[in-house]
mmCIF file of C-alpha atoms and ligand atoms in Angstrom:
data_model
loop_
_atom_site.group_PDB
_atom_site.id
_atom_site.type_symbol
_atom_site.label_atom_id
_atom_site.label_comp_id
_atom_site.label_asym_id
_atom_site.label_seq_id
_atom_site.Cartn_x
_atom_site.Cartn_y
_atom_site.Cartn_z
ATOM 1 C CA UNK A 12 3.206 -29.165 12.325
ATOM 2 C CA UNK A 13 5.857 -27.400 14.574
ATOM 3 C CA UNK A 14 8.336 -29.737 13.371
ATOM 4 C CA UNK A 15 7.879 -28.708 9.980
ATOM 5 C CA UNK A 16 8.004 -24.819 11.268
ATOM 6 C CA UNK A 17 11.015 -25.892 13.033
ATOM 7 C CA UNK A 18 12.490 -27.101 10.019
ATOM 8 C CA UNK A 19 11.570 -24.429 7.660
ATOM 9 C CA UNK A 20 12.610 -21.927 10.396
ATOM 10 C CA UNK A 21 16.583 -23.643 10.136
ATOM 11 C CA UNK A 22 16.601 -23.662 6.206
ATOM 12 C CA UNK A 23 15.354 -19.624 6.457
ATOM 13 C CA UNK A 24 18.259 -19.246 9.318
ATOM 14 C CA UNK A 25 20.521 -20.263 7.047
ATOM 15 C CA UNK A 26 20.012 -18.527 4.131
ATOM 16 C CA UNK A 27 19.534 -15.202 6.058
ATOM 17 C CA UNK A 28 23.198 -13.196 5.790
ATOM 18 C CA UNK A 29 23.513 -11.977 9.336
ATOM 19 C CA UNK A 30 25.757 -9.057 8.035
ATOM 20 C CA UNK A 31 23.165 -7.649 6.147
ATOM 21 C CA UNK A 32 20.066 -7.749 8.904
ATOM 22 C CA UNK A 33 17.308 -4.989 8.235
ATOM 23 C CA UNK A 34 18.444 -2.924 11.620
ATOM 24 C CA UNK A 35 14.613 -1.684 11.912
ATOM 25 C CA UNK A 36 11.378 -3.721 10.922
ATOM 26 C CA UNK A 37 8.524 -1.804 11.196
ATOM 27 C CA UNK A 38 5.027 -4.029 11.497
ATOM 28 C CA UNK A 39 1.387 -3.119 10.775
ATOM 29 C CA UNK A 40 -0.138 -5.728 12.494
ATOM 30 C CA UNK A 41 -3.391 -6.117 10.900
ATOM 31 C CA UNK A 42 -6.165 -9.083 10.270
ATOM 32 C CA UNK A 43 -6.933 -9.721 13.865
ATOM 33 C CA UNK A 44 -10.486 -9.232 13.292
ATOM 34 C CA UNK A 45 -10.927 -11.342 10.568
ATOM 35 C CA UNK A 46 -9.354 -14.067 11.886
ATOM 36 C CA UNK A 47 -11.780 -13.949 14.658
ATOM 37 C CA UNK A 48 -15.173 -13.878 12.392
ATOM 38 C CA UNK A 49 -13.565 -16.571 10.310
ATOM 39 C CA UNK A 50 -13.886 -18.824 13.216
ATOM 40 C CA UNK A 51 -16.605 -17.348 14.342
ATOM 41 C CA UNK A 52 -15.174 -15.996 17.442
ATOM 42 C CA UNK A 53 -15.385 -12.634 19.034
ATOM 43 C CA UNK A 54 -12.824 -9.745 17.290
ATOM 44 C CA UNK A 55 -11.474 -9.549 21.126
ATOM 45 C CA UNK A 56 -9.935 -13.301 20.423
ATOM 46 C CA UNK A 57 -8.246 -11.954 17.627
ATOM 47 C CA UNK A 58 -6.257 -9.395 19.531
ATOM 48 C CA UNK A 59 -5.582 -11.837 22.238
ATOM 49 C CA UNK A 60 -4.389 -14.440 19.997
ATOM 50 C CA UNK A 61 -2.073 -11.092 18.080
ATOM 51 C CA UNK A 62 -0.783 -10.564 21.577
ATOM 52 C CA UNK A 63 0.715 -14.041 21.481
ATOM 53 C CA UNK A 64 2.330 -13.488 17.671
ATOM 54 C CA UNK A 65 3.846 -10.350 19.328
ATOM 55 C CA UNK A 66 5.584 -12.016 22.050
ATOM 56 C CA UNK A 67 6.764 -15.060 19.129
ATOM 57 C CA UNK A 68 7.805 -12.151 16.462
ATOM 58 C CA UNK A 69 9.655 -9.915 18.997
ATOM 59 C CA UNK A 70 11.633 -12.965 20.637
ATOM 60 C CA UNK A 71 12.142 -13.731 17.163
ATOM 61 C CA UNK A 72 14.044 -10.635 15.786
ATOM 62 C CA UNK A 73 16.035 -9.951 19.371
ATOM 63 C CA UNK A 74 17.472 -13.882 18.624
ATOM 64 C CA UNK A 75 18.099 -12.580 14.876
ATOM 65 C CA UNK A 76 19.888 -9.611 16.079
ATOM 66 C CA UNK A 77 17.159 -6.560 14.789
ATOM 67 C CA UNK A 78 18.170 -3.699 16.269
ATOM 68 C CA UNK A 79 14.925 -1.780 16.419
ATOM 69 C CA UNK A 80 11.492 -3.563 15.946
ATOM 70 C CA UNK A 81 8.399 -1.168 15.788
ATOM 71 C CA UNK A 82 5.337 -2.458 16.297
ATOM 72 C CA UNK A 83 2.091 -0.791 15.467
ATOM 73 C CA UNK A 84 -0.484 -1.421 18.342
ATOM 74 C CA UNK A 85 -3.131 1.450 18.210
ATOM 75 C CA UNK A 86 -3.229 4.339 15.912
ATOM 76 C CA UNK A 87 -5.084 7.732 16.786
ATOM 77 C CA UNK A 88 -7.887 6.817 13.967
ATOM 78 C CA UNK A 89 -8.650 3.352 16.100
ATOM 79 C CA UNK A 90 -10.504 5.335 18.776
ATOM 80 C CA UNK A 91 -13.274 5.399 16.525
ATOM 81 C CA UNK A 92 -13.913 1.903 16.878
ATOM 82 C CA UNK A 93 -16.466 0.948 19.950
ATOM 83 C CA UNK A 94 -15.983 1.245 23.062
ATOM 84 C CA UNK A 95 -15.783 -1.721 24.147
ATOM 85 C CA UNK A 96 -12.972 -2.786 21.475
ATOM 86 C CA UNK A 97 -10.944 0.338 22.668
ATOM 87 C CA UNK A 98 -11.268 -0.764 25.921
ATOM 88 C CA UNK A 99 -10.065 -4.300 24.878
ATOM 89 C CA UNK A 100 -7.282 -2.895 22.493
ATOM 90 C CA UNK A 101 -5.885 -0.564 25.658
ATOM 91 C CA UNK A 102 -5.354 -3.197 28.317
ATOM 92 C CA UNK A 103 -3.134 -5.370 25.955
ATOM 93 C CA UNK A 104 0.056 -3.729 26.715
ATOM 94 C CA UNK A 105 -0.541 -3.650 30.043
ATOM 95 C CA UNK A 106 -1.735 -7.239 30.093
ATOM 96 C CA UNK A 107 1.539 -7.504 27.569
ATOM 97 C CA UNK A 108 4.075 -6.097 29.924
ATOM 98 C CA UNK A 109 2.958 -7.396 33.335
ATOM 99 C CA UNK A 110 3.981 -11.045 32.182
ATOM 100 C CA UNK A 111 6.419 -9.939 29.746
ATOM 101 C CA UNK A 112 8.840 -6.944 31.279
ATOM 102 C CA UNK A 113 11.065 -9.082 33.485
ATOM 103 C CA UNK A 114 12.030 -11.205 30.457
ATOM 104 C CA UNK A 115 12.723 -7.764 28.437
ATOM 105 C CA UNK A 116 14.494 -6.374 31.262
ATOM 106 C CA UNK A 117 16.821 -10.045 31.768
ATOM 107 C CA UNK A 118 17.763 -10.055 27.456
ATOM 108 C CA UNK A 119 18.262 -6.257 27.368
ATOM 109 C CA UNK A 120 15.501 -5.610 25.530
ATOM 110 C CA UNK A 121 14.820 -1.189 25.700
ATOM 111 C CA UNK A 122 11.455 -0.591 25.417
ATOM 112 C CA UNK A 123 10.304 2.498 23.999
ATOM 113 C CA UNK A 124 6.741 4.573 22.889
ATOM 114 C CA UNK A 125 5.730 6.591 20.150
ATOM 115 C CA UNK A 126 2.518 8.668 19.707
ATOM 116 C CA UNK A 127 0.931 10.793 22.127
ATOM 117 C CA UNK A 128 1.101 9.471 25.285
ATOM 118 C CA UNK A 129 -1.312 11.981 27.218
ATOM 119 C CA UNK A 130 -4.602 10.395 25.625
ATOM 120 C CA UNK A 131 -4.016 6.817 27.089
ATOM 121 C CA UNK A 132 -6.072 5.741 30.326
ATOM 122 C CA UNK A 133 -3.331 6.532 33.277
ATOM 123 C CA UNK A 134 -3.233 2.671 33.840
ATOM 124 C CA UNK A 135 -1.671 1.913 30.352
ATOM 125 C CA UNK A 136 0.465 5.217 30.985
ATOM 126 C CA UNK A 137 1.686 4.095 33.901
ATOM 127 C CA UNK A 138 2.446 0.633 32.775
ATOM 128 C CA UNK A 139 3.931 2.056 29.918
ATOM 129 C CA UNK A 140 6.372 4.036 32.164
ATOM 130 C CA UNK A 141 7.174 1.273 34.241
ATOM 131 C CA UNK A 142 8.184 -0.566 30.961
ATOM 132 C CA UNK A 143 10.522 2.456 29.801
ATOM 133 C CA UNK A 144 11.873 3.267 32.894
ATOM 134 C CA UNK A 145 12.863 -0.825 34.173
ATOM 135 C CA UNK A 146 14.530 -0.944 30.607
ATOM 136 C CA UNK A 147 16.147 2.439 30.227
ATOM 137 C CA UNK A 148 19.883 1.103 30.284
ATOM 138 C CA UNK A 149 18.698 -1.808 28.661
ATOM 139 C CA UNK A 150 21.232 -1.277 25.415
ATOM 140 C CA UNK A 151 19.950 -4.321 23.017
ATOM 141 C CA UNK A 152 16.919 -4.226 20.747
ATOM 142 C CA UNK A 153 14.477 -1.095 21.039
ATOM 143 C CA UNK A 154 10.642 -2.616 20.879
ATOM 144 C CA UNK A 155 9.223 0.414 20.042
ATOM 145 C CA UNK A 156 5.244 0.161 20.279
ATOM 146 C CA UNK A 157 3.366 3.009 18.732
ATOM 147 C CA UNK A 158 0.598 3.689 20.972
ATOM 148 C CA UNK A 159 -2.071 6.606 19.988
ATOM 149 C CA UNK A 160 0.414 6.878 16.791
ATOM 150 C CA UNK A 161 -0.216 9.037 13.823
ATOM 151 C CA UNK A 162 2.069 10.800 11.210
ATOM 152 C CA UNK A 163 0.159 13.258 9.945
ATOM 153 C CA UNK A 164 -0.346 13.910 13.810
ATOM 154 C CA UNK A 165 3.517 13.565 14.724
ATOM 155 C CA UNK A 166 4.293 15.623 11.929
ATOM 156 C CA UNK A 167 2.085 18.629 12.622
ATOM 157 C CA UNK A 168 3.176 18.483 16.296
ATOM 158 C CA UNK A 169 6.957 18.348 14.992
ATOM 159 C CA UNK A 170 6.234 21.357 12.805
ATOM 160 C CA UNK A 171 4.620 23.439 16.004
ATOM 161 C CA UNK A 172 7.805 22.134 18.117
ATOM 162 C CA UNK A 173 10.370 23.181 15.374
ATOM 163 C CA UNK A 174 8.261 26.889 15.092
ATOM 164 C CA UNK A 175 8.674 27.695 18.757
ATOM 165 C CA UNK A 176 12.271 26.682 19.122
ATOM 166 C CA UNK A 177 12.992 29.098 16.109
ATOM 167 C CA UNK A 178 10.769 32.103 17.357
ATOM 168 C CA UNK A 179 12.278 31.589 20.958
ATOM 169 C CA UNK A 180 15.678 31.410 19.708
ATOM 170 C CA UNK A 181 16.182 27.367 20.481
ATOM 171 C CA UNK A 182 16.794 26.356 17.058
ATOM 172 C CA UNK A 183 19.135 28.833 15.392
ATOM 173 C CA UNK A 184 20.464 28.020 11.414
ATOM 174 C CA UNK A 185 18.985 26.559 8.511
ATOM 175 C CA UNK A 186 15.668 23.584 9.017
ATOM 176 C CA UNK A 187 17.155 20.554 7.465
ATOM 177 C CA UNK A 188 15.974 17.185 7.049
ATOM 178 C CA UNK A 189 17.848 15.706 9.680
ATOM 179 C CA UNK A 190 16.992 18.924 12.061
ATOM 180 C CA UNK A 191 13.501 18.247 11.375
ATOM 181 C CA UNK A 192 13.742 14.444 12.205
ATOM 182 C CA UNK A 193 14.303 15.746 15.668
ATOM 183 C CA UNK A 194 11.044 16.676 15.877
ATOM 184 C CA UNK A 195 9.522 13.235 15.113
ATOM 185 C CA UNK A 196 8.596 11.006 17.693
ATOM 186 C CA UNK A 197 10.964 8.178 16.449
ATOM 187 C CA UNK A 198 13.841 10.892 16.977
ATOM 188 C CA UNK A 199 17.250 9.133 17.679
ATOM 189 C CA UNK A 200 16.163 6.071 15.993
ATOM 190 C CA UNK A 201 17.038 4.927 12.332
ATOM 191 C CA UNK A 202 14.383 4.867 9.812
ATOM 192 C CA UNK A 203 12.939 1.421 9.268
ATOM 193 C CA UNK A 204 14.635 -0.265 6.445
ATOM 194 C CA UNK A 205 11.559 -3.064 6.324
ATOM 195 C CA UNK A 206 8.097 -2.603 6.437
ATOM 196 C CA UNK A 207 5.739 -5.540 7.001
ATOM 197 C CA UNK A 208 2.090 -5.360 6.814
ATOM 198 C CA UNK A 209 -0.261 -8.725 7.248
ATOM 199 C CA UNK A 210 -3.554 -9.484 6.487
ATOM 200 C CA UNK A 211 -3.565 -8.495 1.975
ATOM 201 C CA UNK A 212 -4.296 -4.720 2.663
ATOM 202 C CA UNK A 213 -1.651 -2.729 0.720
ATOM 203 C CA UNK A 214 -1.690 0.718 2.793
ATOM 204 C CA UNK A 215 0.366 2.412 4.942
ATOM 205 C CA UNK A 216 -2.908 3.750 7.178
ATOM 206 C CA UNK A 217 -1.005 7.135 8.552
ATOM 207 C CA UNK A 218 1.942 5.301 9.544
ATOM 208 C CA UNK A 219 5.700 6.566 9.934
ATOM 209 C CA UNK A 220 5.064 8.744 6.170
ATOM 210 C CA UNK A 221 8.158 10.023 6.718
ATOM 211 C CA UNK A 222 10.166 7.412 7.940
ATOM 212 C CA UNK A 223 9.566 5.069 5.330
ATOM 213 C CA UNK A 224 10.613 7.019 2.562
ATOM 214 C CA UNK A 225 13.228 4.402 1.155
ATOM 215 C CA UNK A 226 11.908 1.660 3.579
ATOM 216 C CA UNK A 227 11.371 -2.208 1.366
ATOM 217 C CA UNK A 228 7.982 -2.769 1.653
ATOM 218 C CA UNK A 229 6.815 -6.327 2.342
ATOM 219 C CA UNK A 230 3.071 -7.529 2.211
ATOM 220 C CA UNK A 231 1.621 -11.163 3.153
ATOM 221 C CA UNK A 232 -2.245 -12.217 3.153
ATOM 222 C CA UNK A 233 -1.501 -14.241 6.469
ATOM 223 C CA UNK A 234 -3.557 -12.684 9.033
ATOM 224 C CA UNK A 235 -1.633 -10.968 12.419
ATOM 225 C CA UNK A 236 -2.886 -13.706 14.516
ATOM 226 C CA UNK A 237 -1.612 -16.920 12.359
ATOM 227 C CA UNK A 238 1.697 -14.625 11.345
ATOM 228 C CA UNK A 239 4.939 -16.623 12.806
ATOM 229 C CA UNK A 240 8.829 -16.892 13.264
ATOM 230 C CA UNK A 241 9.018 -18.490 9.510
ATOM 231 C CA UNK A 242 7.396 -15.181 8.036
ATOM 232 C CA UNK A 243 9.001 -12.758 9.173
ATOM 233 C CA UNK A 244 12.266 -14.745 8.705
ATOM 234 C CA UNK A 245 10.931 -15.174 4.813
ATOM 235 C CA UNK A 246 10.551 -11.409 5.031
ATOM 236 C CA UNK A 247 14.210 -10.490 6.198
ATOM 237 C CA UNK A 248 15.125 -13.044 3.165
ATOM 238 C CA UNK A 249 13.273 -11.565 0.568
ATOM 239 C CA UNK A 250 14.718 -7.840 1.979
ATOM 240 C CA UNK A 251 18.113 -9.274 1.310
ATOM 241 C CA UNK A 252 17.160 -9.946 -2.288
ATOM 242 C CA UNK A 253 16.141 -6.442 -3.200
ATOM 243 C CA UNK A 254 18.455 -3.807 -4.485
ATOM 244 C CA UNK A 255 18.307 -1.038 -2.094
ATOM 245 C CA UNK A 256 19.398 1.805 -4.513
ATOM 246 C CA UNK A 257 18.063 5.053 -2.821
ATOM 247 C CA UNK A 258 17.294 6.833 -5.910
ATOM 248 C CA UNK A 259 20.492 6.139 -7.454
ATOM 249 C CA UNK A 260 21.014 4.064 -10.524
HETATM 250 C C1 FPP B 315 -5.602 -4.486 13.355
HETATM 251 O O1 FPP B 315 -6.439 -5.593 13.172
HETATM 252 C C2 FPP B 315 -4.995 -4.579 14.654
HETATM 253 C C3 FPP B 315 -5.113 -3.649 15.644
HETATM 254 C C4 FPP B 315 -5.869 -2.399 15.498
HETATM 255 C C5 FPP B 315 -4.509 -3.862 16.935
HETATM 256 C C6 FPP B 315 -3.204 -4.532 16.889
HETATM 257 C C7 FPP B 315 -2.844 -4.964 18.233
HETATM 258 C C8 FPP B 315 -2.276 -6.139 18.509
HETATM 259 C C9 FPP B 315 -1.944 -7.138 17.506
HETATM 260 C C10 FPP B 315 -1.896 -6.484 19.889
HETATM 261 C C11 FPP B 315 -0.982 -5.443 20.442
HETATM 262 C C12 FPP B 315 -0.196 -6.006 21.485
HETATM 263 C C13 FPP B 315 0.480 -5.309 22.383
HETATM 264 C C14 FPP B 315 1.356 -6.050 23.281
HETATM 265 C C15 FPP B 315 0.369 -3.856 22.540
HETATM 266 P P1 FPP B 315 -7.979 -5.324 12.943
HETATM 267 O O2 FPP B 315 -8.657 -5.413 14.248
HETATM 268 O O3 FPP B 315 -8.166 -4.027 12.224
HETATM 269 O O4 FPP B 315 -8.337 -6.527 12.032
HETATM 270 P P2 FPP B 315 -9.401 -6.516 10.843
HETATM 271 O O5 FPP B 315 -8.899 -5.533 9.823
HETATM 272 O O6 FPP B 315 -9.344 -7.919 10.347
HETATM 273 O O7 FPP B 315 -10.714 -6.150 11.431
#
């Protein structure tokens, strides 16, 4: 079995043109749950077992040479799931980075946060902050988890940010596009040219509206937890087939 992944992984490698990588991959991770019940485990084994694709998929794109790799990990509508799951969900990147960050810090991995950072328990802040400040130099891939993440939230709160700068005389001159990318929480970072999303829902569930305006979109049925190198190397593949024509002809 990981022959043959090992295998398939070195005939996707070698189709891939490294010239033309997708610079940033956006990922819903979804399906965790449902692998769980489909082996009639708890949801909790689910996310533990996504925790373990994460480490795979981000190792993954820093050896392909992705410059920014976003990776969807709790969104501001998943606090309306139990307790107990929100509980489970908000000690994985602390669980994540305690056995992870010296490994990010060593291949100059720069890990960054998006969403709202004030409504996390302190423990995940601080472990958050211990991630962005031990790889603040770092100048290779950005693993950029959105935490508490929303768009229609980031945009409103980019909106309110862009008013005050204009009524107290921060922001002078006309409110363009890029101006108003400033706002955004992903401000300074390219817009994702791929979006993945696992597990056969076709949505985009409040994420990065604005970012992905003229992302390639890329769906699979495969389930987060069972999601591996070979996919998301198929995925960069397929991206490399598409004609990206940004509303031209
Ligand atoms: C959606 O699956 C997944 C989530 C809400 C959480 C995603 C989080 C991880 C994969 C781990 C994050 C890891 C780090 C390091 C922060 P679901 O539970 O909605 O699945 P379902 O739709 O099958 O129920």
């Amino acid at each position: 079995m990981e022959n043959s992944l090992e295998e398939r992984e070195k005939e996707l490698l070698a189709k891939i043109d490294p010239e033309r990588l997708p610079g940033h991959v956006a990922i819903i991770m979804d399906g965790n749950g449902r692998w769980a019940k489909e082996r009639g485990l708890p949801r909790s084994a689910g996310h533990r077992q996504g925790v373990e694709t994460v480490r795979e998929i981000v190792s993954c794109s820093h050896r392909l040479g992705i410059k920014v790799l976003t990776l969807f990990a709790f969104s501001t509508e998943n606090w309306k799931r139990p307790a107990w799951e929100v509980n489970y969900l908000m000690s994985l990147p602390q669980q994540y980075l305690k056995k992870e960050l010296p490994k990010l810090v060593e291949e100059n991995v720069k890990v960054n946060l998006i969403g709202d950072p004030s409504r996390l328990p302190p423990p995940v802040q601080k472990a958050v902050n211990q991630g962005l400040e031990a790889t603040r130099n770092n100048t290779g891939m950005v693993l950029n988890f959105a935490l508490n993440y929303g768009s229609r939230m980031e945009i409103v709160r980019a909106v309110q940010g862009l008013l005050a700068d204009i009524q107290e005389g921060r922001h002078k001159g006309p409110v363009t596009e890029e101006v108003f990318s400033r706002y955004l929480f992903t401000a300074g970072l390219p817009d994702p040219d791929l979006l993945i999303r696992t597990s056969g829902e076709y949505r985009l569930s409040n994420f990065l509206l604005w970012q992905l305006a003229y992302s390639e979109l890329w769906f699979t049925r495969t389930y987060w937890p069972d999601f591996n190198r070979c996919h998301l190397l198929q995925a960069v593949y397929d991206y490399q087939q598409r004609e990206r024509r940004f509303g031209k002809i």
